[in-house]
Each structure stands twice: as structure tokens, then as C-alpha cells.
Amino acid sequence: AKRDGRGIHCFFEAALDQRLMQRRTLERDLRMAIERGELHLAYQPQCDTRTREMVSAEALLRWNHPQRGAVSPAEFVPLAEESGFIRPLGRWVLETACAEAAKWPIPCRVAVNISPAQFRQPDLLAVIAQVLERSGLPPQRLKMEVTEGLLIGETERALTLLRALKDMGIALSLDDFGTGYSSLSYLRRFPFDEIKIDQSFVRGLGQDVESAAIVEAVLALSRSLGMIVVAEGVETEQQLEILRSRNCPRVQGYLLGRPVPSADLFRSRSAELVP
Ligand code: C2E
Ligand code: CA
Ligand code: CA
Ligand code: CA
């Protein structure tokens, strides 16, 4: 029995070692990914619920790994976040998103995800100002999506930073609303322009009464606070119809458009406009 126990222990240790190794390899590969041009951004439309017209687009990181193929940002963003590499990576995202959006044929907004570690970097404001100036993108065309995680702890600093961004003309969006601690006081204390209802609630629309009740409550709350709501992860006409009937102003999801490279974002849309 003792030997079996040790065997199991060794097995777990080996598995753990292997996971750590894979992690380090991925981390090292990520550091080279920028120089090697393996990264790009895909943009997903955020649309007016009634007209389905695109009003903004969210920039989402894509990594085409030479051996592994497409690696999900859900896998490598947390790695970059822990290793500190998120700062150069986040800067690359910001630079690329602003430069690409500056060339779009219509002046819709570009939404960029900012991670907590990036948010904590002392020179973030200076970096953003510099990137905007170089790209020529007006600050009014930039939106930043942040998660609640970023507001916990350093609330004073977060407040100062968010106010400064808002003063620059940048729009602020609270991402994944309803999934974290969701303290309602955040909405009162921080100057958000927009709330994104997490896709887990949107998925439940037409399935369970709880999801509909939560979506309804977030819509009522945002209305009285003067904030825009974006419902994420809209995949079906039924979900869209429910959101429309509840006067949810904005929608995003595969139904309205999958994330695509900047060059393709207006291709199908301008085709739609041609009679
Ligand atoms: P997120 O910010 O909540 O982004 C929404 C995710 O939902 C994206 O996954 C998007 O492709 C996906 N999605 C959009 N519509 C639908 C739909 O109708 N159905 C379903 N099932 N999914 C939908 P993605 O691109 O894999 O990104 C995952 C997460 O990685 C993002 O979640 C965000 O937290 C992070 N991420 C992505 N790009 C960046 C980035 O540039 N910077 C930072 N810091 N994080 C990023
Ligand atoms: Ca987001
Ligand atoms: Ca989200
Ligand atoms: Ca998410």
C-alpha cells in the first residue's frame, strides 16, 4: 500500500512537472510571438439592437502558434498576466487596435480589453496618450473594457485612473458584469459609460427565468444610472428578440458577427449596404 501511495505521488509530481514545463515553454514562445508576427487582432461587432448596425467593435487577441496552431487568449492571457509579460503584450494590442481602427471607413469605436496587471502599471496613462497620438485615433473612438477584478483593492488609484481616462474622452466599459463580486457600489463609485452583461446570462434567456430576471434588473439599473448595456454572447434570434423586447440597447455575439481581422470587418457589411 505504501509503495502504491508513493507511486501515485510520483505520478502526480510528474504530471505537475510536465504542466509547469508546458507553461514555461508557452510563456517563452509568447515572448517571441510579437516579433515573429504570430499575433493578430480579431474584431467583433457591437451592434445597435434594433438596426443591427455596428456601432463599435471589440479587439480580441489571436495567437497562431507555429506548432500548436490557434491558442486561446483564455489560456495565454492569464499566463502573460502572471509573468508580467501582459504589459508589453497589452501595449502591442493597444497600438495595433488604434492603428487599425484609425483606418476604418466609418468612425466607430474600438473596444480594447485591459487586464488588471496592465491597469496597475504606473505609466499606463502616458502609454495610452502616446499610442493615441501616434495612431491619430481620436480618444473619443477608444473604449476600454475592464473587469471588476481591477477595482478590488486599489480603489482610490483605480478611481483616479478611470477619471483621467474619461477626461481624455475615452469610454469605459465594465466587462463580464454579474460574474465576479459585482458590488453594486462599483457602479456608483466608478465612472463607467457601459456595462457588459456576461454571456452566461444571455445564454439562459428563453431557458430559465433567473437569467431573464437578472438581465431585466441590470437593464433597469443601467437605465436609471444612465449607462449603456451591451449583452454579450448573443447566438440566437430568440435571444436577440428577448433583448430587443426588453430594450437592451446593444448586442454582441456570433449571431451578429464573429471576430474577424480588421480588413474583413467592413467587407460583408458594405456589401449589405449595396442594393
Ligand atoms: P471577453 O473579454 O469576455 O471576450 C468575449 C469572448 O467571448 C471572446 O472570446 C469572444 O470571441 C467570445 N464570444 C463572442 N461572441 C460569442 C458568442 O456568441 N458565443 C460564444 N460562446 N462566445 C462568444 P476570446 O476571443 O476567446 O477571448 C477570451 C477572453 O480572453 C476575453 O473574454 C478576454 O478576457 C481575454 N482577452 C482576449 N483578448 C484580450 C486582450 O487583447 N487583452 C486582454 N487583457 N484580454 C484579452
Ligand atoms: Ca471584453
Ligand atoms: Ca466579457
Ligand atoms: Ca469573459
Short mmCIF file of N, CA and C in Angstrom, two decimals, residues 216 218-227 229 246-249:
data_model
loop_
_atom_site.label_atom_id
_atom_site.label_comp_id
_atom_site.label_asym_id
_atom_site.label_seq_id
_atom_site.Cartn_x
_atom_site.Cartn_y
_atom_site.Cartn_z
N GLU A 216 -33.04 41.65 -16.87
CA GLU A 216 -34.04 42.71 -16.64
C GLU A 216 -33.56 43.70 -15.58
N VAL A 218 -30.44 44.27 -14.52
CA VAL A 218 -29.26 45.03 -14.97
C VAL A 218 -29.69 46.15 -15.92
N LEU A 219 -30.67 45.85 -16.78
CA LEU A 219 -31.16 46.86 -17.72
C LEU A 219 -31.82 48.03 -16.97
N ALA A 220 -32.63 47.70 -15.96
CA ALA A 220 -33.32 48.73 -15.19
C ALA A 220 -32.30 49.60 -14.44
N LEU A 221 -31.33 48.94 -13.85
CA LEU A 221 -30.28 49.62 -13.11
C LEU A 221 -29.49 50.57 -14.01
N SER A 222 -29.09 50.06 -15.14
CA SER A 222 -28.26 50.85 -16.05
C SER A 222 -29.04 52.05 -16.58
N ARG A 223 -30.33 51.84 -16.81
CA ARG A 223 -31.17 52.94 -17.30
C ARG A 223 -31.20 54.07 -16.28
N SER A 224 -31.41 53.70 -15.02
CA SER A 224 -31.51 54.77 -14.02
C SER A 224 -30.15 55.39 -13.73
N LEU A 225 -29.07 54.68 -14.05
CA LEU A 225 -27.74 55.25 -13.84
C LEU A 225 -27.21 55.93 -15.11
N GLY A 226 -27.98 55.87 -16.18
CA GLY A 226 -27.58 56.50 -17.43
C GLY A 226 -26.44 55.78 -18.13
N MET A 227 -26.39 54.46 -18.00
CA MET A 227 -25.34 53.68 -18.66
C MET A 227 -25.91 52.85 -19.79
N VAL A 229 -26.01 49.41 -22.02
CA VAL A 229 -25.79 47.98 -21.76
C VAL A 229 -25.47 47.25 -23.07
N ARG A 246 -36.90 43.84 -24.37
CA ARG A 246 -36.59 44.46 -23.08
C ARG A 246 -35.84 45.78 -23.24
N ASN A 247 -35.72 46.25 -24.49
CA ASN A 247 -35.00 47.50 -24.79
C ASN A 247 -33.53 47.49 -24.36
N CYS A 248 -32.88 46.38 -24.54
CA CYS A 248 -31.43 46.34 -24.34
C CYS A 248 -30.79 47.06 -25.52
N PRO A 249 -30.02 48.13 -25.27
CA PRO A 249 -29.56 48.95 -26.39
C PRO A 249 -28.55 48.29 -27.35
#
